[in-house]
Short mmCIF file of N, CA, C and O in Angstrom, two decimals:
data_model
loop_
_atom_site.label_atom_id
_atom_site.label_comp_id
_atom_site.label_asym_id
_atom_site.label_seq_id
_atom_site.Cartn_x
_atom_site.Cartn_y
_atom_site.Cartn_z
N MET A 15 24.07 -70.23 -56.77
CA MET A 15 23.05 -69.36 -56.27
C MET A 15 22.16 -68.94 -57.42
O MET A 15 22.59 -68.87 -58.53
N SER A 16 20.94 -68.64 -57.12
CA SER A 16 19.97 -68.23 -58.11
C SER A 16 19.21 -67.04 -57.56
O SER A 16 18.98 -66.95 -56.37
N ALA A 17 18.85 -66.10 -58.41
CA ALA A 17 18.03 -64.97 -57.97
C ALA A 17 16.92 -64.74 -58.96
O ALA A 17 17.09 -64.88 -60.15
N LYS A 18 15.78 -64.37 -58.44
CA LYS A 18 14.63 -64.07 -59.27
C LYS A 18 14.02 -62.78 -58.74
O LYS A 18 13.78 -62.66 -57.55
N ALA A 19 13.82 -61.79 -59.59
CA ALA A 19 13.19 -60.55 -59.16
C ALA A 19 11.69 -60.65 -59.44
O ALA A 19 11.29 -60.99 -60.54
N THR A 20 10.90 -60.40 -58.43
CA THR A 20 9.45 -60.52 -58.58
C THR A 20 8.74 -59.34 -57.97
O THR A 20 9.29 -58.63 -57.14
N ARG A 21 7.52 -59.13 -58.35
CA ARG A 21 6.61 -58.17 -57.75
C ARG A 21 7.20 -56.78 -57.54
O ARG A 21 7.62 -56.44 -56.46
N ALA A 22 7.16 -56.00 -58.58
CA ALA A 22 7.52 -54.60 -58.38
C ALA A 22 6.39 -53.95 -57.61
O ALA A 22 5.23 -54.24 -57.83
N GLY A 23 6.73 -53.09 -56.68
CA GLY A 23 5.71 -52.42 -55.88
C GLY A 23 6.27 -51.18 -55.24
O GLY A 23 7.27 -50.65 -55.67
N ARG A 24 5.62 -50.73 -54.20
CA ARG A 24 6.09 -49.56 -53.46
C ARG A 24 6.17 -49.93 -52.00
O ARG A 24 5.31 -50.59 -51.47
N SER A 25 7.24 -49.47 -51.38
CA SER A 25 7.37 -49.67 -49.94
C SER A 25 6.55 -48.61 -49.24
O SER A 25 6.01 -47.70 -49.86
N THR A 26 6.47 -48.69 -47.93
CA THR A 26 5.69 -47.72 -47.17
C THR A 26 6.25 -46.32 -47.31
O THR A 26 5.53 -45.35 -47.20
N GLY A 27 7.54 -46.19 -47.59
CA GLY A 27 8.16 -44.87 -47.77
C GLY A 27 7.94 -44.30 -49.15
O GLY A 27 8.42 -43.22 -49.46
N GLY A 28 7.26 -45.00 -50.04
CA GLY A 28 7.00 -44.53 -51.38
C GLY A 28 8.05 -44.91 -52.40
O GLY A 28 7.90 -44.66 -53.57
N GLU A 29 9.16 -45.54 -51.96
CA GLU A 29 10.20 -45.96 -52.89
C GLU A 29 9.74 -47.22 -53.63
O GLU A 29 9.16 -48.12 -53.05
N ARG A 30 10.03 -47.26 -54.93
CA ARG A 30 9.71 -48.46 -55.69
C ARG A 30 10.60 -49.61 -55.21
O ARG A 30 11.77 -49.41 -54.92
N THR A 31 10.03 -50.79 -55.13
CA THR A 31 10.79 -51.97 -54.71
C THR A 31 10.53 -53.11 -55.69
O THR A 31 9.58 -53.08 -56.47
N ILE A 32 11.40 -54.09 -55.63
CA ILE A 32 11.24 -55.32 -56.39
C ILE A 32 11.66 -56.46 -55.46
O ILE A 32 12.53 -56.26 -54.60
N THR A 33 11.03 -57.59 -55.59
CA THR A 33 11.36 -58.72 -54.74
C THR A 33 12.32 -59.65 -55.46
O THR A 33 12.05 -60.08 -56.57
N LEU A 34 13.45 -59.92 -54.81
CA LEU A 34 14.40 -60.90 -55.33
C LEU A 34 14.14 -62.23 -54.64
O LEU A 34 14.05 -62.29 -53.42
N GLU A 35 14.02 -63.27 -55.42
CA GLU A 35 13.96 -64.63 -54.89
C GLU A 35 15.33 -65.23 -55.14
O GLU A 35 15.73 -65.41 -56.29
N ILE A 36 16.03 -65.54 -54.09
CA ILE A 36 17.42 -65.99 -54.20
C ILE A 36 17.52 -67.44 -53.78
O ILE A 36 17.12 -67.81 -52.68
N SER A 37 18.04 -68.26 -54.67
CA SER A 37 18.25 -69.67 -54.38
C SER A 37 19.50 -69.80 -53.51
O SER A 37 20.55 -69.28 -53.84
N ARG A 38 19.34 -70.50 -52.40
CA ARG A 38 20.44 -70.69 -51.46
C ARG A 38 20.58 -72.17 -51.17
O ARG A 38 19.59 -72.89 -51.10
N PHE A 39 21.80 -72.60 -50.99
CA PHE A 39 22.04 -73.99 -50.58
C PHE A 39 23.05 -74.01 -49.46
O PHE A 39 24.20 -73.60 -49.64
N ARG A 40 22.59 -74.41 -48.32
CA ARG A 40 23.44 -74.55 -47.15
C ARG A 40 23.39 -76.02 -46.74
O ARG A 40 22.46 -76.45 -46.06
N PRO A 41 24.36 -76.82 -47.19
CA PRO A 41 24.30 -78.27 -46.98
C PRO A 41 24.22 -78.67 -45.52
O PRO A 41 23.70 -79.74 -45.21
N GLU A 42 24.71 -77.81 -44.62
CA GLU A 42 24.64 -78.17 -43.21
C GLU A 42 23.22 -78.08 -42.64
O GLU A 42 22.93 -78.66 -41.61
N GLN A 43 22.32 -77.38 -43.35
CA GLN A 43 20.94 -77.29 -42.86
C GLN A 43 19.87 -77.61 -43.91
O GLN A 43 18.74 -77.84 -43.55
N ASP A 44 20.23 -77.64 -45.20
CA ASP A 44 19.25 -77.91 -46.25
C ASP A 44 19.65 -79.16 -47.02
O ASP A 44 20.82 -79.36 -47.31
N SER A 45 18.65 -79.96 -47.38
CA SER A 45 18.94 -81.15 -48.20
C SER A 45 18.98 -80.80 -49.68
O SER A 45 19.51 -81.57 -50.48
N GLU A 46 18.41 -79.65 -50.05
CA GLU A 46 18.43 -79.17 -51.43
C GLU A 46 18.31 -77.65 -51.41
O GLU A 46 17.96 -77.07 -50.38
N PRO A 47 18.60 -76.98 -52.53
CA PRO A 47 18.49 -75.52 -52.55
C PRO A 47 17.06 -75.06 -52.25
O PRO A 47 16.08 -75.72 -52.61
N VAL A 48 16.96 -73.92 -51.58
CA VAL A 48 15.67 -73.31 -51.26
C VAL A 48 15.71 -71.85 -51.69
O VAL A 48 16.78 -71.25 -51.78
N PHE A 49 14.54 -71.28 -51.97
CA PHE A 49 14.45 -69.87 -52.33
C PHE A 49 14.08 -69.04 -51.11
O PHE A 49 13.21 -69.41 -50.34
N GLU A 50 14.76 -67.90 -50.97
CA GLU A 50 14.42 -66.90 -49.97
C GLU A 50 14.08 -65.62 -50.71
O GLU A 50 14.66 -65.32 -51.75
N THR A 51 13.14 -64.84 -50.18
CA THR A 51 12.73 -63.60 -50.84
C THR A 51 13.18 -62.38 -50.04
O THR A 51 13.18 -62.40 -48.81
N PHE A 52 13.56 -61.35 -50.78
CA PHE A 52 14.01 -60.10 -50.20
C PHE A 52 13.49 -58.95 -51.05
O PHE A 52 13.62 -58.99 -52.28
N ASP A 53 12.93 -57.93 -50.43
CA ASP A 53 12.52 -56.72 -51.15
C ASP A 53 13.70 -55.76 -51.19
O ASP A 53 14.31 -55.47 -50.16
N VAL A 54 14.02 -55.30 -52.40
CA VAL A 54 15.13 -54.36 -52.59
C VAL A 54 14.62 -53.16 -53.38
O VAL A 54 13.62 -53.25 -54.09
N PRO A 55 15.31 -52.02 -53.27
CA PRO A 55 14.90 -50.85 -54.05
C PRO A 55 14.96 -51.13 -55.55
O PRO A 55 15.87 -51.80 -56.03
N LEU A 56 13.98 -50.63 -56.27
CA LEU A 56 13.96 -50.74 -57.73
C LEU A 56 14.40 -49.39 -58.28
O LEU A 56 13.60 -48.46 -58.39
N ARG A 57 15.67 -49.28 -58.57
CA ARG A 57 16.25 -48.02 -59.05
C ARG A 57 16.67 -48.20 -60.51
O ARG A 57 17.13 -49.25 -60.91
N ASP A 58 16.51 -47.14 -61.28
CA ASP A 58 16.79 -47.21 -62.71
C ASP A 58 18.22 -47.63 -63.02
O ASP A 58 18.46 -48.27 -64.05
N ASP A 59 19.17 -47.29 -62.16
CA ASP A 59 20.57 -47.59 -62.45
C ASP A 59 21.08 -48.83 -61.73
O ASP A 59 22.28 -49.09 -61.75
N TRP A 60 20.21 -49.61 -61.12
CA TRP A 60 20.64 -50.81 -60.39
C TRP A 60 20.55 -52.06 -61.26
O TRP A 60 19.49 -52.38 -61.82
N ALA A 61 21.66 -52.76 -61.33
CA ALA A 61 21.70 -54.07 -61.99
C ALA A 61 21.30 -55.13 -60.96
O ALA A 61 21.21 -54.85 -59.75
N VAL A 62 21.07 -56.33 -61.44
CA VAL A 62 20.76 -57.45 -60.53
C VAL A 62 21.88 -57.57 -59.49
O VAL A 62 21.62 -57.80 -58.30
N LEU A 63 23.12 -57.36 -59.91
CA LEU A 63 24.25 -57.42 -58.98
C LEU A 63 24.09 -56.41 -57.84
O LEU A 63 24.39 -56.71 -56.68
N ASP A 64 23.60 -55.22 -58.14
CA ASP A 64 23.38 -54.22 -57.09
C ASP A 64 22.32 -54.69 -56.10
O ASP A 64 22.45 -54.49 -54.89
N GLY A 65 21.26 -55.32 -56.61
CA GLY A 65 20.23 -55.86 -55.73
C GLY A 65 20.79 -56.96 -54.83
O GLY A 65 20.48 -57.01 -53.63
N LEU A 66 21.62 -57.83 -55.40
CA LEU A 66 22.24 -58.88 -54.59
C LEU A 66 23.17 -58.29 -53.54
O LEU A 66 23.17 -58.73 -52.38
N ASN A 67 23.93 -57.26 -53.92
CA ASN A 67 24.81 -56.61 -52.95
C ASN A 67 24.01 -55.91 -51.85
O ASN A 67 24.42 -55.90 -50.69
N HIS A 68 22.85 -55.36 -52.19
CA HIS A 68 21.99 -54.73 -51.19
C HIS A 68 21.53 -55.79 -50.18
O HIS A 68 21.55 -55.53 -48.96
N VAL A 69 21.13 -56.94 -50.67
CA VAL A 69 20.72 -58.02 -49.77
C VAL A 69 21.88 -58.39 -48.85
O VAL A 69 21.73 -58.47 -47.63
N LYS A 70 23.05 -58.59 -49.44
CA LYS A 70 24.23 -59.00 -48.65
C LYS A 70 24.64 -57.94 -47.64
O LYS A 70 24.93 -58.25 -46.49
N ASP A 71 24.65 -56.67 -48.06
CA ASP A 71 25.14 -55.60 -47.20
C ASP A 71 24.11 -55.09 -46.19
O ASP A 71 24.49 -54.65 -45.10
N GLN A 72 22.83 -55.15 -46.54
CA GLN A 72 21.80 -54.53 -45.69
C GLN A 72 20.83 -55.51 -45.04
O GLN A 72 20.25 -55.19 -44.00
N LEU A 73 20.61 -56.68 -45.66
CA LEU A 73 19.54 -57.55 -45.18
C LEU A 73 20.00 -58.90 -44.64
O LEU A 73 19.43 -59.41 -43.69
N ASP A 74 21.01 -59.50 -45.27
CA ASP A 74 21.45 -60.83 -44.85
C ASP A 74 22.93 -61.02 -45.18
O ASP A 74 23.29 -61.38 -46.29
N GLY A 75 23.76 -60.77 -44.20
CA GLY A 75 25.20 -60.84 -44.39
C GLY A 75 25.73 -62.24 -44.64
O GLY A 75 26.90 -62.40 -44.97
N THR A 76 24.88 -63.26 -44.52
CA THR A 76 25.33 -64.62 -44.79
C THR A 76 25.30 -64.96 -46.28
O THR A 76 25.82 -65.98 -46.68
N LEU A 77 24.70 -64.10 -47.08
CA LEU A 77 24.64 -64.33 -48.53
C LEU A 77 26.04 -64.17 -49.11
O LEU A 77 26.76 -63.22 -48.80
N SER A 78 26.44 -65.10 -49.95
CA SER A 78 27.72 -64.97 -50.63
C SER A 78 27.57 -65.36 -52.09
O SER A 78 26.76 -66.22 -52.43
N PHE A 79 28.31 -64.69 -52.92
CA PHE A 79 28.30 -64.95 -54.36
C PHE A 79 29.57 -64.34 -54.92
O PHE A 79 30.27 -63.59 -54.25
N ARG A 80 29.85 -64.65 -56.17
CA ARG A 80 31.10 -64.24 -56.79
C ARG A 80 30.88 -63.13 -57.80
O ARG A 80 29.94 -63.17 -58.59
N TRP A 81 31.75 -62.13 -57.78
CA TRP A 81 31.79 -61.10 -58.82
C TRP A 81 33.14 -60.40 -58.73
O TRP A 81 33.80 -60.47 -57.72
N SER A 82 33.56 -59.75 -59.82
CA SER A 82 34.88 -59.16 -59.81
C SER A 82 34.91 -57.77 -60.46
O SER A 82 35.03 -56.78 -59.77
N CYS A 83 34.79 -57.68 -61.77
CA CYS A 83 35.14 -56.44 -62.46
C CYS A 83 34.02 -55.43 -62.59
O CYS A 83 34.27 -54.25 -62.77
N ARG A 84 32.77 -55.83 -62.59
CA ARG A 84 31.60 -54.96 -62.79
C ARG A 84 31.57 -54.30 -64.16
O ARG A 84 30.85 -53.34 -64.38
N MET A 85 32.35 -54.81 -65.09
CA MET A 85 32.43 -54.19 -66.42
C MET A 85 31.89 -55.11 -67.52
O MET A 85 32.04 -54.80 -68.69
N GLY A 86 31.32 -56.23 -67.17
CA GLY A 86 30.80 -57.15 -68.18
C GLY A 86 31.89 -57.84 -68.97
O GLY A 86 31.67 -58.26 -70.10
N VAL A 87 33.08 -57.95 -68.40
CA VAL A 87 34.22 -58.51 -69.10
C VAL A 87 34.62 -59.88 -68.55
O VAL A 87 34.82 -60.83 -69.29
N CYS A 88 34.74 -59.99 -67.24
CA CYS A 88 35.34 -61.19 -66.65
C CYS A 88 34.39 -62.38 -66.60
O CYS A 88 34.82 -63.52 -66.62
N GLY A 89 33.08 -62.12 -66.49
CA GLY A 89 32.11 -63.21 -66.44
C GLY A 89 31.91 -63.84 -65.08
O GLY A 89 31.11 -64.74 -64.93
N SER A 90 32.62 -63.35 -64.05
CA SER A 90 32.50 -64.01 -62.74
C SER A 90 31.13 -63.80 -62.11
O SER A 90 30.73 -64.58 -61.25
N CYS A 91 30.38 -62.79 -62.52
CA CYS A 91 29.05 -62.56 -61.94
C CYS A 91 27.96 -63.26 -62.75
O CYS A 91 26.77 -63.02 -62.53
N GLY A 92 28.34 -64.15 -63.64
CA GLY A 92 27.37 -64.85 -64.47
C GLY A 92 26.46 -65.74 -63.65
O GLY A 92 26.90 -66.50 -62.79
N MET A 93 25.16 -65.60 -63.88
CA MET A 93 24.14 -66.43 -63.24
C MET A 93 23.02 -66.65 -64.23
O MET A 93 22.95 -65.98 -65.26
N THR A 94 22.18 -67.57 -63.92
CA THR A 94 20.97 -67.76 -64.72
C THR A 94 19.92 -66.81 -64.16
O THR A 94 19.56 -66.90 -62.99
N VAL A 95 19.47 -65.88 -64.99
CA VAL A 95 18.46 -64.91 -64.58
C VAL A 95 17.19 -65.22 -65.36
O VAL A 95 17.18 -65.13 -66.58
N ASN A 96 16.15 -65.59 -64.66
CA ASN A 96 14.89 -65.98 -65.28
C ASN A 96 15.10 -67.02 -66.39
O ASN A 96 14.55 -66.93 -67.46
N GLY A 97 15.97 -67.98 -66.10
CA GLY A 97 16.17 -69.08 -67.01
C GLY A 97 17.16 -68.84 -68.13
O GLY A 97 17.37 -69.71 -68.97
N LYS A 98 17.77 -67.64 -68.18
CA LYS A 98 18.72 -67.33 -69.24
C LYS A 98 20.08 -66.98 -68.64
O LYS A 98 20.15 -66.26 -67.65
N PRO A 99 21.17 -67.45 -69.24
CA PRO A 99 22.50 -67.07 -68.73
C PRO A 99 22.74 -65.58 -68.95
O PRO A 99 22.58 -65.08 -70.07
N ARG A 100 23.06 -64.87 -67.89
CA ARG A 100 23.27 -63.42 -67.97
C ARG A 100 24.41 -63.02 -67.06
O ARG A 100 24.71 -63.71 -66.09
N LEU A 101 25.01 -61.88 -67.33
CA LEU A 101 25.95 -61.26 -66.41
C LEU A 101 25.12 -60.34 -65.52
O LEU A 101 24.43 -59.43 -66.01
N THR A 102 25.15 -60.56 -64.21
CA THR A 102 24.30 -59.79 -63.32
C THR A 102 24.72 -58.32 -63.24
O THR A 102 23.91 -57.47 -62.89
N CYS A 103 25.97 -58.01 -63.61
CA CYS A 103 26.41 -56.61 -63.60
C CYS A 103 25.81 -55.82 -64.77
O CYS A 103 25.77 -54.60 -64.73
N GLY A 104 25.34 -56.50 -65.80
CA GLY A 104 24.79 -55.83 -66.97
C GLY A 104 23.32 -56.11 -67.19
O GLY A 104 22.77 -55.75 -68.23
N THR A 105 22.68 -56.75 -66.23
CA THR A 105 21.26 -57.06 -66.31
C THR A 105 20.55 -56.19 -65.28
O THR A 105 20.76 -56.36 -64.08
N PHE A 106 19.74 -55.25 -65.74
CA PHE A 106 19.16 -54.26 -64.85
C PHE A 106 17.81 -54.71 -64.28
O PHE A 106 17.01 -55.34 -64.97
N LEU A 107 17.60 -54.38 -63.00
CA LEU A 107 16.35 -54.76 -62.33
C LEU A 107 15.14 -54.18 -63.04
O LEU A 107 14.07 -54.79 -63.04
N THR A 108 15.28 -53.02 -63.67
CA THR A 108 14.15 -52.40 -64.37
C THR A 108 13.68 -53.25 -65.56
O THR A 108 12.55 -53.10 -66.00
N GLU A 109 14.54 -54.15 -66.05
CA GLU A 109 14.11 -55.06 -67.11
C GLU A 109 12.98 -55.97 -66.62
O GLU A 109 12.22 -56.50 -67.41
N PHE A 110 12.87 -56.13 -65.31
CA PHE A 110 11.88 -57.04 -64.73
C PHE A 110 10.78 -56.31 -64.00
O PHE A 110 9.81 -56.91 -63.60
N GLY A 111 10.91 -54.99 -63.83
CA GLY A 111 9.91 -54.21 -63.11
C GLY A 111 8.56 -54.21 -63.80
O GLY A 111 7.54 -54.16 -63.15
N ALA A 112 8.55 -54.29 -65.12
CA ALA A 112 7.29 -54.30 -65.87
C ALA A 112 6.80 -55.71 -66.11
O ALA A 112 5.73 -55.90 -66.66
N GLY A 113 7.57 -56.69 -65.72
CA GLY A 113 7.11 -58.06 -65.82
C GLY A 113 7.75 -58.86 -66.93
O GLY A 113 7.31 -58.78 -68.05
N PRO A 114 8.80 -59.61 -66.63
CA PRO A 114 9.44 -60.42 -67.65
C PRO A 114 8.63 -61.63 -68.06
O PRO A 114 8.80 -62.14 -69.13
N ARG A 115 7.72 -62.06 -67.20
CA ARG A 115 6.88 -63.22 -67.52
C ARG A 115 5.45 -62.93 -67.12
O ARG A 115 5.16 -62.66 -65.96
N SER A 116 4.56 -63.00 -68.04
CA SER A 116 3.13 -62.95 -67.79
C SER A 116 2.72 -61.82 -66.84
O SER A 116 1.91 -62.00 -65.95
N GLY A 117 3.33 -60.66 -66.99
CA GLY A 117 2.92 -59.51 -66.20
C GLY A 117 3.48 -59.48 -64.79
O GLY A 117 3.23 -58.54 -64.06
N SER A 118 4.23 -60.48 -64.38
CA SER A 118 4.81 -60.42 -63.04
C SER A 118 6.19 -59.81 -63.14
O SER A 118 6.81 -59.79 -64.19
N SER A 119 6.68 -59.26 -62.04
CA SER A 119 8.02 -58.70 -62.02
C SER A 119 8.92 -59.74 -61.36
O SER A 119 8.96 -59.84 -60.16
N ARG A 120 9.61 -60.50 -62.16
CA ARG A 120 10.33 -61.65 -61.64
C ARG A 120 11.66 -61.82 -62.33
O ARG A 120 11.76 -61.71 -63.53
N SER A 121 12.69 -62.09 -61.56
CA SER A 121 14.00 -62.40 -62.10
C SER A 121 14.65 -63.44 -61.23
O SER A 121 14.69 -63.29 -60.03
N ARG A 122 15.15 -64.49 -61.82
CA ARG A 122 15.78 -65.56 -61.06
C ARG A 122 17.19 -65.74 -61.58
O ARG A 122 17.40 -65.82 -62.77
N ALA A 123 18.15 -65.82 -60.68
CA ALA A 123 19.55 -66.00 -61.10
C ALA A 123 20.18 -67.14 -60.33
O ALA A 123 19.95 -67.29 -59.15
N SER A 124 20.95 -67.96 -61.03
CA SER A 124 21.66 -69.06 -60.37
C SER A 124 22.99 -69.27 -61.07
O SER A 124 23.13 -69.00 -62.24
N PRO A 125 23.99 -69.76 -60.30
CA PRO A 125 25.31 -69.93 -60.88
C PRO A 125 25.34 -71.06 -61.89
O PRO A 125 24.52 -71.92 -61.90
#
């Protein structure tokens, strides 16, 4: 799986949001991985893992990914985030809110 955080903005309720682009591969319906986008809250204390859990718990229960300790120790939440290997439990969405690439707010993660 891959995730990319893009476009920090504000929702209609005034809460800051960021868009996650998540790479998904469902071999029964896709011939290759595809990206899906989801707007999630952009909170100062949320890691990429929190954004992924928000998608899974609130927006799309079919999303699945691996994580275990949340302490940056086990490495099971490791994904490629914006082209770099990172632990999603220790990579915060706010790192991408100001624009990790060319002024856009984007983060991509893949196993």
